[in-house]
Every structure is written in structure tokens, then in C-alpha cells.
mmCIF file of C-alpha atoms in Angstrom:
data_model
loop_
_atom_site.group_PDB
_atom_site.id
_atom_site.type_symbol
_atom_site.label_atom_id
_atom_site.label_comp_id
_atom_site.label_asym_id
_atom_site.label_seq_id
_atom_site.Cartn_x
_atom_site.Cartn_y
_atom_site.Cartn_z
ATOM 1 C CA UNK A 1 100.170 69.191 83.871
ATOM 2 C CA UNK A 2 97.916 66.036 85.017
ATOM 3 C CA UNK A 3 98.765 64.571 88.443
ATOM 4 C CA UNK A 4 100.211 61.190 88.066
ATOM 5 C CA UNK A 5 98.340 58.848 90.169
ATOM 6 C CA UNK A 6 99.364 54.974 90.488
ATOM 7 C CA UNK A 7 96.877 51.865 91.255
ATOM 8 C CA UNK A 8 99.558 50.462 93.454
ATOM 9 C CA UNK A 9 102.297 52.803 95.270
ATOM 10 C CA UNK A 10 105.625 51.050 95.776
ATOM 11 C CA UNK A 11 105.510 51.310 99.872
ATOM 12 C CA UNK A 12 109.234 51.288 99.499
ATOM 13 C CA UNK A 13 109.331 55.037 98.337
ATOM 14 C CA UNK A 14 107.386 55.979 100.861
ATOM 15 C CA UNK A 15 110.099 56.574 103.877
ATOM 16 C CA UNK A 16 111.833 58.867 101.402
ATOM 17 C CA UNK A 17 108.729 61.557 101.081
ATOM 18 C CA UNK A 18 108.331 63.997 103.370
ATOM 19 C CA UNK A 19 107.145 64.239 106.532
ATOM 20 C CA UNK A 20 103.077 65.471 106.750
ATOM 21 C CA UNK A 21 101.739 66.657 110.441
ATOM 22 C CA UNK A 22 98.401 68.215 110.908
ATOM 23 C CA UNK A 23 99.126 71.896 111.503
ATOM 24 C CA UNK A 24 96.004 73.024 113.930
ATOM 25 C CA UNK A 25 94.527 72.809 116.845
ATOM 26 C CA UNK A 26 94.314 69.405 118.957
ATOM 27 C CA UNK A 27 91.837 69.561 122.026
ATOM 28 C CA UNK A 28 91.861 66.103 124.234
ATOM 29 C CA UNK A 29 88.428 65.688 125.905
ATOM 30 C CA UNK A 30 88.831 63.412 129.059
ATOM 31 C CA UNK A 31 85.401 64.586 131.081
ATOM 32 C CA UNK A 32 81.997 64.030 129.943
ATOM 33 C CA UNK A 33 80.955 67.810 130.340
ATOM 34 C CA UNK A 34 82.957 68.860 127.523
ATOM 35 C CA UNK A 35 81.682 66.452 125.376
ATOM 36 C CA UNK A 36 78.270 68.608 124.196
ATOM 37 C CA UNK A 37 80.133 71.811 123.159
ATOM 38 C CA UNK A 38 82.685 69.452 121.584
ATOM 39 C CA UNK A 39 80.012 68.063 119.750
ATOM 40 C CA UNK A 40 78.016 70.884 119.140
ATOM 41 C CA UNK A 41 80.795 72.931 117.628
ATOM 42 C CA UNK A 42 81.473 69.919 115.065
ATOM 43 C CA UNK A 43 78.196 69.553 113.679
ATOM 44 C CA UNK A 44 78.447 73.072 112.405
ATOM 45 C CA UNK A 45 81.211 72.208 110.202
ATOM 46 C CA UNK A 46 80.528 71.437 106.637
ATOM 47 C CA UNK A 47 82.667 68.323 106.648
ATOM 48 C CA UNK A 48 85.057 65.729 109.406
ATOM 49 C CA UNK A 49 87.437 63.319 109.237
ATOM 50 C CA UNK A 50 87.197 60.313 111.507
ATOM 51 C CA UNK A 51 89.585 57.590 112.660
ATOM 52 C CA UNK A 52 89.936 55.804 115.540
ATOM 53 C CA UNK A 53 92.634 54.257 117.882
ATOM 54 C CA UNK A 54 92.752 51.283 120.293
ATOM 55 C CA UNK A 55 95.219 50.012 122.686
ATOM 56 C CA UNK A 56 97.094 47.150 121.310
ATOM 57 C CA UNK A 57 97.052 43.929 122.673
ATOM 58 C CA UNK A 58 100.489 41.813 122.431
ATOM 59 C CA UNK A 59 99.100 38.636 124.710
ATOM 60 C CA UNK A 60 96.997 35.923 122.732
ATOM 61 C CA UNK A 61 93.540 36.310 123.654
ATOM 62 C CA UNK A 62 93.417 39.641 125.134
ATOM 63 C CA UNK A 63 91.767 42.476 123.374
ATOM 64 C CA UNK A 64 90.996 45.881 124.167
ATOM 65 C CA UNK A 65 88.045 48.098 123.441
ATOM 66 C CA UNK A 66 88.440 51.339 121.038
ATOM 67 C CA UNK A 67 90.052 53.514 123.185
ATOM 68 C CA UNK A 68 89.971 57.010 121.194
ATOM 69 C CA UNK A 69 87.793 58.741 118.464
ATOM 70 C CA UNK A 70 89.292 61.619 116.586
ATOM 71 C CA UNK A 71 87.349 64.157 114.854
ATOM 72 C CA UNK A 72 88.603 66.701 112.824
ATOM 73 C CA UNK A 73 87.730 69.655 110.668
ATOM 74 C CA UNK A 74 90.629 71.382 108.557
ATOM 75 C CA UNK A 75 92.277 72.882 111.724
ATOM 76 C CA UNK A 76 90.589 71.428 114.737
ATOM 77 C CA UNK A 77 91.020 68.203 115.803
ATOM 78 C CA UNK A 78 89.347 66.674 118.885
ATOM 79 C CA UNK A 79 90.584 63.791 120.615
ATOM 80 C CA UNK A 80 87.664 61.695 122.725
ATOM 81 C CA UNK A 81 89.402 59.746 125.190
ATOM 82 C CA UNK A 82 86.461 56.812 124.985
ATOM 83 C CA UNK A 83 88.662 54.441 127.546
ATOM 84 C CA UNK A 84 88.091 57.634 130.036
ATOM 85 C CA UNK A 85 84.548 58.907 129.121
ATOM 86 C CA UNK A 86 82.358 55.828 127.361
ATOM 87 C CA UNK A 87 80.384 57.048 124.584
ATOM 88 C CA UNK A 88 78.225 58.883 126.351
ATOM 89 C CA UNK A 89 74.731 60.346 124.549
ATOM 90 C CA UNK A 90 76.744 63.453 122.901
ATOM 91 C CA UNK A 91 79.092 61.403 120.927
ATOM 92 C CA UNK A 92 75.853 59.224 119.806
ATOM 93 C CA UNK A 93 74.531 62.631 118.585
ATOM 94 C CA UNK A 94 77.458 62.744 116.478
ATOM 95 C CA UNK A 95 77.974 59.571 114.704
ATOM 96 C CA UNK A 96 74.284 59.305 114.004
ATOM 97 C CA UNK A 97 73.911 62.737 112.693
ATOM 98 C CA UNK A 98 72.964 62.928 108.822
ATOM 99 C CA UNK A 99 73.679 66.107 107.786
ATOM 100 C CA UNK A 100 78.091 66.655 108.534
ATOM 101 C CA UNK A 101 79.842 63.721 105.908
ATOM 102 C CA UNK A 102 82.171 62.158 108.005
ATOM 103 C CA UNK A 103 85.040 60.844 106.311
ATOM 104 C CA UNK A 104 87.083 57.963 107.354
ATOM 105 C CA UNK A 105 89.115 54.780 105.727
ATOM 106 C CA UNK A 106 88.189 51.284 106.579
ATOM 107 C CA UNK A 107 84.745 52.874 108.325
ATOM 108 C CA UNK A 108 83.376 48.771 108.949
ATOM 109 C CA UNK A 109 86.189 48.101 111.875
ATOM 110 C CA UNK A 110 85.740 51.419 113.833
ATOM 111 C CA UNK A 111 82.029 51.415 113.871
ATOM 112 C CA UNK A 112 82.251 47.870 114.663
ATOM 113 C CA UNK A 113 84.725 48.840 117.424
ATOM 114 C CA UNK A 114 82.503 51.809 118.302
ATOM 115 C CA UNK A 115 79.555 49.509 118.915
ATOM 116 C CA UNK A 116 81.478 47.531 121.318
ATOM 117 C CA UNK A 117 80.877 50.383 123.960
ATOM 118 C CA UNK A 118 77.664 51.274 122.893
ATOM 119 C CA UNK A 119 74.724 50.779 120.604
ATOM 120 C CA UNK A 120 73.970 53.857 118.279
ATOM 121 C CA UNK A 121 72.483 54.297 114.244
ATOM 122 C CA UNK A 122 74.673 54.844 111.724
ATOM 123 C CA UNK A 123 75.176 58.458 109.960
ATOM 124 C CA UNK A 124 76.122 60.160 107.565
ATOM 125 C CA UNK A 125 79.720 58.582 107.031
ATOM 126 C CA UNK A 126 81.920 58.006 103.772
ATOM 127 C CA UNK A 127 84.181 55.360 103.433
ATOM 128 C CA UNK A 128 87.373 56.607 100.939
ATOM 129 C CA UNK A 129 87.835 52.700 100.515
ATOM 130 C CA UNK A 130 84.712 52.604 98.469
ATOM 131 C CA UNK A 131 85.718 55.717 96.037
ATOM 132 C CA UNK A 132 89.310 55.473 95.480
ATOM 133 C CA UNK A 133 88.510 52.509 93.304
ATOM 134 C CA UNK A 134 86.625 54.558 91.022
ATOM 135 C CA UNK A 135 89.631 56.388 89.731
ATOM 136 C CA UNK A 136 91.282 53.193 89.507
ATOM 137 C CA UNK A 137 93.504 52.907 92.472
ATOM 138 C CA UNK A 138 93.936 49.413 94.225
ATOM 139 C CA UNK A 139 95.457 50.451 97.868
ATOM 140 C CA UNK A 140 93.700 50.573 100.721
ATOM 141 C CA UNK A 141 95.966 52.262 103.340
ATOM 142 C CA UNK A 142 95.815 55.757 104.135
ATOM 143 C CA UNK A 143 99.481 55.442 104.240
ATOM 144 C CA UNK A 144 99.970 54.753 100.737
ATOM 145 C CA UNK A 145 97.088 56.581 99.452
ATOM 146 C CA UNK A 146 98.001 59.856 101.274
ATOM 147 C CA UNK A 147 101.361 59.429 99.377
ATOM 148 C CA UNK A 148 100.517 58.499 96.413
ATOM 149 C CA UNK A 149 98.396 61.656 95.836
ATOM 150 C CA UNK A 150 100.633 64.104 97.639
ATOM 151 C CA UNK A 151 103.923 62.753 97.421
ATOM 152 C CA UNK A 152 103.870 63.079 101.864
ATOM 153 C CA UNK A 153 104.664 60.625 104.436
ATOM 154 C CA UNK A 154 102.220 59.862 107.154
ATOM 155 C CA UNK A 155 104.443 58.153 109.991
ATOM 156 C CA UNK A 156 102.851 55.242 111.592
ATOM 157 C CA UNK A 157 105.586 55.079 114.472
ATOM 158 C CA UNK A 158 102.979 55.601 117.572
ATOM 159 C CA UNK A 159 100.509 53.518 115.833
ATOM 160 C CA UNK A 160 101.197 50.510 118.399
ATOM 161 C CA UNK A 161 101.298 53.093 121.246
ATOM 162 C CA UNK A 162 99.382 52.402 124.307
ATOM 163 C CA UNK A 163 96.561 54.678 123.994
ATOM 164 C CA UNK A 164 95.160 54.248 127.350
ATOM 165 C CA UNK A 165 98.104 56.279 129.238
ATOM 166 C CA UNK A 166 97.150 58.119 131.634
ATOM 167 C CA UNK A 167 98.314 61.596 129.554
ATOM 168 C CA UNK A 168 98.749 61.264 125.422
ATOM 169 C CA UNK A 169 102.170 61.959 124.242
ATOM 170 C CA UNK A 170 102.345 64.922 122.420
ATOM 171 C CA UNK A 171 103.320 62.123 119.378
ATOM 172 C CA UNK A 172 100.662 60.144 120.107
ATOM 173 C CA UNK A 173 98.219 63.358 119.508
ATOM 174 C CA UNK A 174 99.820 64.499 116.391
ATOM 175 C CA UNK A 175 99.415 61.330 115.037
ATOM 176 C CA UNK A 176 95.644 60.450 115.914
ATOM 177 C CA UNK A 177 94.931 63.901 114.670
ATOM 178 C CA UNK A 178 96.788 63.766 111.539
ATOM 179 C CA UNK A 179 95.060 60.349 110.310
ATOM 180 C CA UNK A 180 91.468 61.842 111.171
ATOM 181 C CA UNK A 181 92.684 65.175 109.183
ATOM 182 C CA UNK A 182 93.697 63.237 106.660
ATOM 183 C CA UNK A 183 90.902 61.972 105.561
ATOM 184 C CA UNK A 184 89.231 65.384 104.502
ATOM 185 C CA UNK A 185 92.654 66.622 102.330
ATOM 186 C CA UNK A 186 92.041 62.287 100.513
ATOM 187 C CA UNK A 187 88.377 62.912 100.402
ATOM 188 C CA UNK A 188 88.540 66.336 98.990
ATOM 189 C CA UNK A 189 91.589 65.893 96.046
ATOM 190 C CA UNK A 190 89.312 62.788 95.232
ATOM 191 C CA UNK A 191 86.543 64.626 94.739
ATOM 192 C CA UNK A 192 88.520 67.541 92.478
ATOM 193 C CA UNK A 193 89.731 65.073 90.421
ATOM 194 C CA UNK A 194 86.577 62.960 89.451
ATOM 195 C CA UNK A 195 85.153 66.292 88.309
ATOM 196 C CA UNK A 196 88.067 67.781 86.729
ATOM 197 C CA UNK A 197 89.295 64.633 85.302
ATOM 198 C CA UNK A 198 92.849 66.651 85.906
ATOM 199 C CA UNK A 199 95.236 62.895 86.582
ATOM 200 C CA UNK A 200 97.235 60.072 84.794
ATOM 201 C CA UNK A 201 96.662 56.276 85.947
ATOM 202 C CA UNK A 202 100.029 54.794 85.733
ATOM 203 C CA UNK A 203 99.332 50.953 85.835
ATOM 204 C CA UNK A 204 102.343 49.065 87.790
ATOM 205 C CA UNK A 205 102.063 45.774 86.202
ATOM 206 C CA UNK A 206 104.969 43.065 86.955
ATOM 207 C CA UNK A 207 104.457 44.332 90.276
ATOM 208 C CA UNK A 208 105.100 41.270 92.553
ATOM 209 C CA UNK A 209 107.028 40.553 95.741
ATOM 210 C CA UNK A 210 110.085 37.801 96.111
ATOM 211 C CA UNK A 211 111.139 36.992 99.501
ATOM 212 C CA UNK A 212 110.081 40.434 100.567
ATOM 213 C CA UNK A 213 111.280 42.892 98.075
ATOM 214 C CA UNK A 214 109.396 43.981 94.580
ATOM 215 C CA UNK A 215 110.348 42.635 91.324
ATOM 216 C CA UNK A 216 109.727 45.980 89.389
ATOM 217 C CA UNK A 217 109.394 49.045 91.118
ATOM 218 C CA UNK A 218 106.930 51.693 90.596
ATOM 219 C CA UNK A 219 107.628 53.915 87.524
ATOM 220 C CA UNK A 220 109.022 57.607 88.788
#
């Protein structure tokens, strides 16, 4: 039976799904001499997942730089506290490296952010953005694209968490960890699908918002 895929997933379904965590291994690094084994150990993976997180700013004007970079394999997830350690030469060596695909959503704003703190070439990175419109799918979140290829709910709730506290919440990692992780399981079903061809495209036409709430919901 073909997966059922939709160019445009009715965001109102999604509290319903369940509940998706990343299951591994989180490691925080707050001190620069953990950064090279960090680093080291992730560029003998075959693939990451990326993502960043900033403190949010509710005061006009203000703004904060990038204040985490998570990097994840398929059960290890490493948490670079940037507000704590820069991005010191290691971290550099990562995100210029072209050999480990790094796999992210929305790449543009976090190596924009990333630049903020320092100047580096970019590497070998891959943007899901850019290929989820060639099976025909129109969203952009990884909220609603995580759910509408595995049914799961990524929770957003610590999204506008300040992530300069002086400890992370145990929330706070589980969350940073699970975006990055969930790039690779996007990235990867993607890429089984382009080459087995194995999915429906439902087409949600009518589908419009009034004051707030859609016209015509998302065929089941």
C-alpha cells in the first residue's frame, strides 16, 4: 500500500498525532575543550541533522545572537551551547567540512545566524526545503512535514524558551535534539520514496482560511 502524502497538511490535525521525541543520547557541550572530540566523533558519521536555536527577543529592537547548534546522528545528539563557547575553530571544521551531508530545514537563516559569530565556508549541507518540492509537497515547516509523512507530532512548546539559561531544561534538550534528529528520519523517507516511487499525492484544493479556520479540510 502507497503512503499517502499531501501538498498541504491541515495544521489542525496535527495536535491530535502522536507525540515524537528523539530516543538517544543528548550530550550538552558548554567548554571549548570538548568541542574537538565532539567534532571529531561527528565527522565519522555517514550523515547529521542540523538545526539551530536562539534566544527570543520580546522587546522591539533587541535581538539576540544564535545561541545553540544541534547536531545529530540517529542516536547522538550534541548540543553546542554557542552563547557559552563562540564558534570556536572546531565547530568551523564542522560546518565547512564536505564530505558528512548535513541536513537541516530553512539552512539560509541559521547559517546566516551562524555567521553572526563568526566567519566560516560553507559545506556540505542539504536544505529539505529545496527537495520536498520535488515530490510535490508545498509546506515548509518541519512541523507539518514531519507529520505529514509519519503521521507524529513534533511539539513546538519550548520553542520560545530562553535558550541562554544558565542549565537547559531537560524539555528544552529534547526538543533541540529532536528537530536536529529530525531532519535525517525527513531526509531519509524522502530519499526512499523518490527512488521507490512507493506514495500518493493527495492535492487539497479549496484549501483556504476564513477568519482563521479552513474552508475544506484535508481529505483523511
Amino acid at each position: 500500500m502507497k503512503k499517502i502524502i499531501y501538498d498541504k497538511f491541515n495544521k489542525n490535525e496535527i495536535p491530535a498525532l502522536p507525540r515524537v521525541l528523539f530516543k538517544g543520547r543528548i550530550i550538552v557541550i558548554s567548554t571549548l575543550y570538548e568541542v574537538d572530540k565532539a567534532v571529531d566523533y561527528l565527522l565519522s558519521q555517514q550523515i547529521l541533522g542540523v538545526d539551530t536555536e536562539t534566544r527570543p527577543s520580546f522587546k522591539r529592537g533587541q535581538t539576540h545572537k544564535v545561541s545553540l547548534l544541534q547536531v545529530s546522528t540517529h542516536d547522538l545528539c550534541f548540543l553546542f551551547r554557542l552563547n557559552l563557547i563562540g564558534l570556536p575553530t572546531g565547530l568551523i571544521r564542522l560546518l565547512e567540512d564536505t564530505t558528512v551531508p548535513k541536513i537541516g530545514l530553512s539552512l539560509r537563516d541559521d547559517i546566516m545566524s551562524l555567521k553572526k559569530r563568526a566567519d566560516f565556508k560553507y559545506g556540505n549541507f542539504i536544505d529539505l526545503q529545496k527537495h520536498v518540492g520535488e515530490l510535490g509537497v508545498k509546506d515548509l515547516s518541519l512541523q507539518k512535514l514531519y507529520a505529514n509523512f509519519f503521521r507524529e507530532k513534533i511539539s513546538k512548546t519550548a520553542r520560545l524558551s530562553n535558550w541562554e539559561n544558565d542549565i537547559l531544561t531537560e524539555k528544552q534538550k529534547l526538543y533541540a535534539a529532536t528537530d536536529a534528529w529530525a531532519c535525517i528520519k525527513l531526509y531519509e523517507e524522502l530519499q526512499r520514496l523518490e527512488v521507490t516511487g512507493d506514495y500518493e499525492l493527495v492535492i487539497v484544493e479549496g484549501y483556504e482560511v476564513a477568519a482563521g479556520q479552513p474552508t475544506k479540510n484535508t481529505p483523511n
